[in-house]
Amino acid sequence: MGKVILTGDRPTGKLHLGHFVGSLRRRVELQNSGEFEKIFIMIADAQALTDNADNPDKVRENIIEVALDYLSAGLDPEKSTLFIQSQVPELCELAFYYMNLVTVQRLQRNPTVKAEIQLRGFSESEAEEEAADPTQRRPGTPVGFFTYPISQASDITAFRATTVPVGADQEPMIEQTREIVHKFNSVYGPTLVEPEILLPENAACLRLPGTDGKAKMSKSLGNCIYLSDTADEVKKKVMGMYTDPNHLRVEDPGQVEGNTVFTYLDAFSTTEQVQRLMPDYEDLEAVKAHYRRGGLGDVKVKRLLIAVLNEILDPMRERRRHFEQHIEEVYAMLKAGSERARAEAAHTLEDVRRAMRINYFEDEELIARQAEMFKNK
């Protein structure tokens, strides 16, 4: 069997630079490498509803935003299958079976689940709190959100993915998928494919901080630069970026470590860009050295970053403008991709049912044996 990719994003808003360097840029490179037999890119609307159940329109409206970001970044429906998760109901059935292979205690230990519960303000002890004071309703953790790792395992295994390109924060999720695959194959026989995680090679891309420098880039924290931002919006956000608070004057020595502007330059800039945009420096390390010893101002470094980012985003903006004028075609692409994805998942589900011995109607030997048994009773 050839190598297969499965990855995707929740449609809770437009995609940002963190998505781009964490996974999206790599997806486009892998798509164009010819190394993979199949590539599945999922818009995970069902997973988004686990913590947006009271706001389905938010998810519904952002399907097209994520699709436009995918296409503008260079994902090609002729090379990659772009699909909507909820349009592949086989994924729900797989997740239902996998639930019997994972304990509540194991889910509670998943670091990604714990972190996301805290980020979204869910209570981990809602039952006790409500019992103590029934008048105080707290936002308890939805079961669907709690079992997110099981749903993700269903997504990955349905397409027999060998490789899952994601950010570092998703490592615990992929590990849980591997555990489920191992448990299923141990109980029912070799059926599912165990995936490998593919992390960004550039360390700066593993967890891109927000423009405030205090946390990873996150829509909920309002510290994002979006792939669809205009050049003016990028300029405004970069000029307001967190740098070294002790670098008050140009001549002051500055600190590069923890300086958000330099983190972004590590993630996005190339030596060719630095040489062309700042001819006095041979590479980014030379820029850093000057900043450390003093004599290089934040504004000059920020202007370099603005130019670098806009060189990356300009072709994406052009492609996005094209697809924004052809929305019907974008939905047609998603429909065709969802149909291909469903056919693929159906094959896996057939194998899973067969392995679990719940393929009753196709088991002619079972039917014949039991028929003979009751005839002779």
C-alpha positions as a Python dict, from the first residue, in 0.01 Angstrom:
ca = {
    (1, 'M'): (0, 0, 0),
    (2, 'G'): (124, 350, -85),
    (3, 'K'): (171, 639, 155),
    (4, 'V'): (-143, 829, 250),
    (5, 'I'): (-194, 1165, 425),
    (6, 'L'): (-491, 1270, 638),
    (7, 'T'): (-507, 1608, 804),
    (8, 'G'): (-747, 1898, 843),
    (9, 'D'): (-877, 2197, 1037),
    (10, 'R'): (-1183, 2296, 1240),
    (11, 'P'): (-1395, 2561, 1062),
    (12, 'T'): (-1429, 2801, 1353),
    (13, 'G'): (-1275, 3094, 1168),
    (14, 'K'): (-1030, 3189, 899),
    (15, 'L'): (-691, 3017, 904),
    (16, 'H'): (-389, 3210, 1030),
    (17, 'L'): (-11, 3203, 1001),
    (18, 'G'): (11, 2947, 1282),
    (19, 'H'): (-192, 2704, 1071),
    (20, 'F'): (23, 2787, 770),
    (21, 'V'): (365, 2714, 921),
    (22, 'G'): (237, 2441, 1151),
    (23, 'S'): (84, 2226, 881),
    (24, 'L'): (-70, 2394, 576),
    (25, 'R'): (254, 2494, 404),
    (26, 'R'): (387, 2143, 448),
    (27, 'R'): (68, 1992, 305),
    (28, 'V'): (113, 2187, -16),
    (29, 'E'): (478, 2080, -41),
    (30, 'L'): (387, 1715, 17),
    (31, 'Q'): (98, 1737, -230),
    (32, 'N'): (336, 1858, -499),
    (33, 'S'): (616, 1615, -412),
    (34, 'G'): (450, 1314, -574),
    (35, 'E'): (559, 1108, -272),
    (36, 'F'): (208, 1021, -157),
    (37, 'E'): (-47, 802, -329),
    (38, 'K'): (-346, 977, -170),
    (39, 'I'): (-395, 1298, 26),
    (40, 'F'): (-713, 1371, 225),
    (41, 'I'): (-769, 1720, 365),
    (42, 'M'): (-1069, 1744, 596),
    (43, 'I'): (-1276, 2042, 706),
    (44, 'A'): (-1366, 1910, 1052),
    (45, 'D'): (-1709, 2064, 1102),
    (46, 'A'): (-1841, 1780, 1320),
    (47, 'Q'): (-1549, 1822, 1559),
    (48, 'A'): (-1604, 2199, 1562),
    (49, 'L'): (-1962, 2142, 1675),
    (50, 'T'): (-1843, 1964, 1990),
    (51, 'D'): (-1782, 2304, 2150),
    (52, 'N'): (-2000, 2517, 1921),
    (53, 'A'): (-2326, 2323, 1945),
    (54, 'D'): (-2513, 2639, 2040),
    (55, 'N'): (-2373, 2829, 1742),
    (56, 'P'): (-2397, 2607, 1434),
    (57, 'D'): (-2407, 2906, 1200),
    (58, 'K'): (-2053, 2995, 1306),
    (59, 'V'): (-1935, 2656, 1181),
    (60, 'R'): (-2159, 2664, 874),
    (61, 'E'): (-2036, 3006, 758),
    (62, 'N'): (-1670, 2920, 811),
    (63, 'I'): (-1672, 2611, 588),
    (64, 'I'): (-1620, 2835, 286),
    (65, 'E'): (-1357, 3046, 464),
    (66, 'V'): (-1141, 2742, 535),
    (67, 'A'): (-1194, 2610, 182),
    (68, 'L'): (-1084, 2944, 38),
    (69, 'D'): (-776, 2942, 262),
    (70, 'Y'): (-692, 2589, 144),
    (71, 'L'): (-723, 2680, -222),
    (72, 'S'): (-539, 3010, -186),
    (73, 'A'): (-252, 2835, -7),
    (74, 'G'): (-211, 2603, -306),
    (75, 'L'): (-403, 2286, -223),
    (76, 'D'): (-525, 2141, -552),
    (77, 'P'): (-850, 1937, -568),
    (78, 'E'): (-697, 1743, -857),
    (79, 'K'): (-415, 1622, -632),
    (80, 'S'): (-573, 1631, -285),
    (81, 'T'): (-922, 1522, -177),
    (82, 'L'): (-1079, 1818, 5),
    (83, 'F'): (-1390, 1712, 197),
    (84, 'I'): (-1631, 1803, 477),
    (85, 'Q'): (-1622, 1568, 776),
    (86, 'S'): (-1998, 1557, 843),
    (87, 'Q'): (-2064, 1441, 488),
    (88, 'V'): (-1884, 1112, 561),
    (89, 'P'): (-2117, 937, 813),
    (90, 'E'): (-1897, 625, 816),
    (91, 'L'): (-1665, 820, 1046),
    (92, 'C'): (-1932, 826, 1319),
    (93, 'E'): (-1977, 450, 1307),
    (94, 'L'): (-1603, 386, 1332),
    (95, 'A'): (-1579, 620, 1631),
    (96, 'F'): (-1867, 432, 1799),
    (97, 'Y'): (-1674, 103, 1775),
    (98, 'Y'): (-1346, 261, 1891),
    (99, 'M'): (-1512, 394, 2207),
    (100, 'N'): (-1503, 40, 2346),
    (101, 'L'): (-1124, 35, 2314),
    (102, 'V'): (-1048, 345, 2525),
    (103, 'T'): (-1104, 403, 2896),
    (104, 'V'): (-1236, 722, 3052),
    (105, 'Q'): (-917, 743, 3257),
    (106, 'R'): (-702, 736, 2941),
    (107, 'L'): (-900, 1021, 2786),
    (108, 'Q'): (-864, 1222, 3107),
    (109, 'R'): (-485, 1188, 3084),
    (110, 'N'): (-466, 1320, 2727),
    (111, 'P'): (-268, 1648, 2756),
    (112, 'T'): (-431, 1804, 2450),
    (113, 'V'): (-782, 1738, 2582),
    (114, 'K'): (-691, 1881, 2924),
    (115, 'A'): (-538, 2192, 2770),
    (116, 'E'): (-835, 2252, 2538),
    (117, 'I'): (-1084, 2206, 2822),
    (118, 'Q'): (-902, 2475, 3021),
    (119, 'L'): (-875, 2704, 2718),
    (120, 'R'): (-1250, 2688, 2651),
    (121, 'G'): (-1348, 2730, 3015),
    (122, 'F'): (-1514, 2390, 3054),
    (123, 'S'): (-1536, 2250, 3405),
    (124, 'E'): (-1374, 1912, 3470),
    (125, 'S'): (-1593, 1854, 3776),
    (126, 'E'): (-1926, 1990, 3655),
    (127, 'A'): (-2129, 1710, 3817),
    (128, 'E'): (-1994, 1781, 4165),
    (129, 'E'): (-2034, 2156, 4122),
    (130, 'E'): (-2394, 2128, 4005),
    (131, 'A'): (-2478, 1889, 4290),
    (132, 'A'): (-2334, 2133, 4542),
    (133, 'D'): (-2527, 2429, 4398),
    (134, 'P'): (-2791, 2340, 4136),
    (135, 'T'): (-2869, 2711, 4075),
    (136, 'Q'): (-2520, 2776, 3942),
    (137, 'R'): (-2503, 2635, 3590),
    (138, 'R'): (-2147, 2596, 3470),
    (139, 'P'): (-2033, 2520, 3116),
    (140, 'G'): (-1957, 2146, 3164),
    (141, 'T'): (-1751, 1950, 2913),
    (142, 'P'): (-1962, 1805, 2628),
    (143, 'V'): (-1914, 1430, 2583),
    (144, 'G'): (-1840, 1486, 2215),
    (145, 'F'): (-1557, 1722, 2304),
    (146, 'F'): (-1422, 1486, 2569),
    (147, 'T'): (-1409, 1200, 2316),
    (148, 'Y'): (-1241, 1417, 2052),
    (149, 'P'): (-933, 1187, 2037),
    (150, 'I'): (-1155, 891, 1946),
    (151, 'S'): (-1322, 1088, 1669),
    (152, 'Q'): (-981, 1190, 1540),
    (153, 'A'): (-869, 826, 1539),
    (154, 'S'): (-1174, 746, 1328),
    (155, 'D'): (-1083, 1018, 1079),
    (156, 'I'): (-724, 901, 1046),
    (157, 'T'): (-789, 528, 1022),
    (158, 'A'): (-1088, 560, 787),
    (159, 'F'): (-852, 666, 510),
    (160, 'R'): (-570, 430, 611),
    (161, 'A'): (-345, 731, 665),
    (162, 'T'): (23, 648, 705),
    (163, 'T'): (121, 1009, 774),
    (164, 'V'): (-47, 1291, 965),
    (165, 'P'): (119, 1634, 927),
    (166, 'V'): (18, 1844, 1229),
    (167, 'G'): (157, 2086, 1485),
    (168, 'A'): (334, 1975, 1801),
    (169, 'D'): (22, 2030, 2014),
    (170, 'Q'): (-145, 1739, 1834),
    (171, 'E'): (120, 1479, 1925),
    (172, 'P'): (-84, 1332, 2215),
    (173, 'M'): (-381, 1289, 1981),
    (174, 'I'): (-178, 1093, 1725),
    (175, 'E'): (-33, 879, 2002),
    (176, 'Q'): (-386, 797, 2117),
    (177, 'T'): (-478, 698, 1760),
    (178, 'R'): (-180, 463, 1751),
    (179, 'E'): (-297, 306, 2078),
    (180, 'I'): (-646, 251, 1938),
    (181, 'V'): (-506, 95, 1621),
    (182, 'H'): (-280, -134, 1822),
    (183, 'K'): (-568, -239, 2050),
    (184, 'F'): (-807, -302, 1761),
    (185, 'N'): (-553, -508, 1566),
    (186, 'S'): (-461, -705, 1878),
    (187, 'V'): (-825, -793, 1950),
    (188, 'Y'): (-966, -839, 1600),
    (189, 'G'): (-664, -908, 1381),
    (190, 'P'): (-454, -685, 1153),
    (191, 'T'): (-700, -443, 995),
    (192, 'L'): (-609, -81, 1064),
    (193, 'V'): (-300, 118, 962),
    (194, 'E'): (-89, 276, 1237),
    (195, 'P'): (-5, 637, 1142),
    (196, 'E'): (312, 837, 1190),
    (197, 'I'): (313, 1204, 1287),
    (198, 'L'): (494, 1454, 1064),
    (199, 'L'): (602, 1764, 1255),
    (200, 'P'): (736, 2088, 1103),
    (201, 'E'): (1111, 2069, 1044),
    (202, 'N'): (1169, 2431, 1147),
    (203, 'A'): (1166, 2456, 1527),
    (204, 'A'): (1013, 2805, 1509),
    (205, 'C'): (711, 2654, 1334),
    (206, 'L'): (630, 2400, 1605),
    (207, 'R'): (425, 2650, 1807),
    (208, 'L'): (412, 2995, 1652),
    (209, 'P'): (337, 3258, 1920),
    (210, 'G'): (66, 3517, 1879),
    (211, 'T'): (148, 3875, 1793),
    (212, 'D'): (137, 3951, 2167),
    (213, 'G'): (419, 3703, 2232),
    (214, 'K'): (235, 3550, 2527),
    (215, 'A'): (78, 3236, 2382),
    (216, 'K'): (44, 3041, 2061),
    (217, 'M'): (-146, 3213, 1784),
    (218, 'S'): (-513, 3155, 1854),
    (219, 'K'): (-839, 3292, 1715),
    (220, 'S'): (-989, 3300, 2064),
    (221, 'L'): (-703, 3515, 2196),
    (222, 'G'): (-726, 3770, 1915),
    (223, 'N'): (-353, 3760, 1843),
    (224, 'C'): (-360, 3625, 1486),
    (225, 'I'): (-239, 3730, 1147),
    (226, 'Y'): (-481, 3567, 903),
    (227, 'L'): (-392, 3429, 563),
    (228, 'S'): (-665, 3650, 420),
    (229, 'D'): (-541, 3972, 586),
    (230, 'T'): (-465, 4261, 353),
    (231, 'A'): (-115, 4406, 324),
    (232, 'D'): (-223, 4702, 539),
    (233, 'E'): (-366, 4473, 805),
    (234, 'V'): (-41, 4273, 815),
    (235, 'K'): (160, 4595, 847),
    (236, 'K'): (-56, 4720, 1135),
    (237, 'K'): (-36, 4389, 1324),
    (238, 'V'): (340, 4351, 1279),
    (239, 'M'): (409, 4709, 1386),
    (240, 'G'): (219, 4636, 1707),
    (241, 'M'): (407, 4313, 1775),
    (242, 'Y'): (572, 4230, 2103),
    (243, 'T'): (954, 4264, 2095),
    (244, 'D'): (1213, 4316, 2371),
    (245, 'P'): (1060, 4549, 2635),
    (246, 'N'): (1411, 4656, 2744),
    (247, 'H'): (1514, 4761, 2393),
    (248, 'L'): (1403, 5121, 2444),
    (249, 'R'): (1654, 5299, 2217),
    (250, 'V'): (1810, 5193, 1888),
    (251, 'E'): (2157, 5186, 2044),
    (252, 'D'): (2047, 4958, 2330),
    (253, 'P'): (2147, 4588, 2310),
    (254, 'G'): (1839, 4378, 2231),
    (255, 'Q'): (1730, 4026, 2312),
    (256, 'V'): (1641, 3793, 2026),
    (257, 'E'): (1520, 3497, 2233),
    (258, 'G'): (1149, 3537, 2312),
    (259, 'N'): (1128, 3830, 2070),
    (260, 'T'): (820, 3758, 1859),
    (261, 'V'): (945, 3943, 1551),
    (262, 'F'): (1257, 3728, 1530),
    (263, 'T'): (1056, 3412, 1596),
    (264, 'Y'): (845, 3498, 1291),
    (265, 'L'): (1153, 3573, 1084),
    (266, 'D'): (1293, 3231, 1181),
    (267, 'A'): (966, 3072, 1069),
    (268, 'F'): (910, 3259, 743),
    (269, 'S'): (1219, 3429, 602),
    (270, 'T'): (1480, 3285, 367),
    (271, 'T'): (1841, 3391, 333),
    (272, 'E'): (1765, 3515, -19),
    (273, 'Q'): (1491, 3744, 115),
    (274, 'V'): (1713, 3886, 390),
    (275, 'Q'): (1995, 3959, 143),
    (276, 'R'): (1756, 4124, -104),
    (277, 'L'): (1548, 4322, 146),
    (278, 'M'): (1837, 4419, 377),
    (279, 'P'): (2149, 4421, 154),
    (280, 'D'): (2379, 4514, 444),
    (281, 'Y'): (2330, 4168, 599),
    (282, 'E'): (2434, 3830, 463),
    (283, 'D'): (2166, 3636, 648),
    (284, 'L'): (1924, 3647, 942),
    (285, 'E'): (2196, 3552, 1188),
    (286, 'A'): (2381, 3872, 1095),
    (287, 'V'): (2065, 4073, 1162),
    (288, 'K'): (2029, 3906, 1501),
    (289, 'A'): (2392, 3974, 1590),
    (290, 'H'): (2349, 4346, 1514),
    (291, 'Y'): (2030, 4362, 1720),
    (292, 'R'): (2201, 4191, 2015),
    (293, 'R'): (2492, 4433, 2025),
    (294, 'G'): (2273, 4739, 1973),
    (295, 'G'): (2236, 4983, 1687),
    (296, 'L'): (1944, 4814, 1511),
    (297, 'G'): (1593, 4942, 1580),
    (298, 'D'): (1272, 4741, 1614),
    (299, 'V'): (1102, 4935, 1334),
    (300, 'K'): (1365, 4830, 1079),
    (301, 'V'): (1335, 4465, 1179),
    (302, 'K'): (957, 4484, 1169),
    (303, 'R'): (968, 4632, 819),
    (304, 'L'): (1173, 4332, 711),
    (305, 'L'): (911, 4098, 854),
    (306, 'I'): (627, 4290, 686),
    (307, 'A'): (797, 4256, 349),
    (308, 'V'): (867, 3885, 404),
    (309, 'L'): (509, 3809, 505),
    (310, 'N'): (355, 4004, 220),
    (311, 'E'): (578, 3827, -34),
    (312, 'I'): (433, 3499, 95),
    (313, 'L'): (73, 3621, 119),
    (314, 'D'): (46, 3821, -205),
    (315, 'P'): (9, 3517, -436),
    (316, 'M'): (-235, 3367, -187),
    (317, 'R'): (-444, 3684, -194),
    (318, 'E'): (-455, 3671, -573),
    (319, 'R'): (-573, 3308, -576),
    (320, 'R'): (-829, 3383, -307),
    (321, 'R'): (-975, 3671, -508),
    (322, 'H'): (-1024, 3432, -800),
    (323, 'F'): (-1205, 3167, -595),
    (324, 'E'): (-1416, 3427, -415),
    (325, 'Q'): (-1570, 3502, -756),
    (326, 'H'): (-1648, 3131, -811),
    (327, 'I'): (-1803, 3014, -483),
    (328, 'E'): (-2037, 2768, -657),
    (329, 'E'): (-1733, 2594, -804),
    (330, 'V'): (-1571, 2573, -460),
    (331, 'Y'): (-1879, 2398, -319),
    (332, 'A'): (-1881, 2163, -618),
    (333, 'M'): (-1516, 2074, -540),
    (334, 'L'): (-1607, 2004, -178),
    (335, 'K'): (-1905, 1790, -276),
    (336, 'A'): (-1699, 1581, -519),
    (337, 'G'): (-1423, 1544, -259),
    (338, 'S'): (-1671, 1439, 9),
    (339, 'E'): (-1812, 1171, -221),
    (340, 'R'): (-1461, 1034, -288),
    (341, 'A'): (-1381, 1042, 83),
    (342, 'R'): (-1702, 860, 170),
    (343, 'A'): (-1628, 582, -77),
    (344, 'E'): (-1282, 537, 76),
    (345, 'A'): (-1415, 533, 433),
    (346, 'A'): (-1683, 280, 336),
    (347, 'H'): (-1415, 31, 231),
    (348, 'T'): (-1241, 63, 567),
    (349, 'L'): (-1571, 29, 753),
    (350, 'E'): (-1645, -295, 565),
    (351, 'D'): (-1308, -433, 676),
    (352, 'V'): (-1371, -325, 1035),
    (353, 'R'): (-1715, -489, 1044),
    (354, 'R'): (-1570, -807, 896),
    (355, 'A'): (-1289, -813, 1153),
    (356, 'M'): (-1536, -756, 1437),
    (357, 'R'): (-1759, -1032, 1297),
    (358, 'I'): (-2064, -808, 1270),
    (359, 'N'): (-2095, -854, 894),
    (360, 'Y'): (-2393, -1086, 943),
    (361, 'F'): (-2566, -1056, 608),
    (362, 'E'): (-2257, -1118, 395),
    (363, 'D'): (-2146, -1420, 599),
    (364, 'E'): (-2307, -1693, 393),
    (365, 'E'): (-2125, -1964, 588),
    (366, 'L'): (-2277, -1843, 914),
    (367, 'I'): (-2626, -1833, 766),
    (368, 'A'): (-2592, -2178, 608),
    (369, 'R'): (-2447, -2335, 925),
    (370, 'Q'): (-2719, -2195, 1151),
    (371, 'A'): (-2989, -2289, 901),
    (372, 'E'): (-2861, -2647, 897),
    (373, 'M'): (-2835, -2651, 1275),
    (374, 'F'): (-3196, -2552, 1327),
    (375, 'K'): (-3322, -2790, 1057),
    (376, 'N'): (-3162, -3079, 1239),
    (377, 'K'): (-3271, -2966, 1585),
}
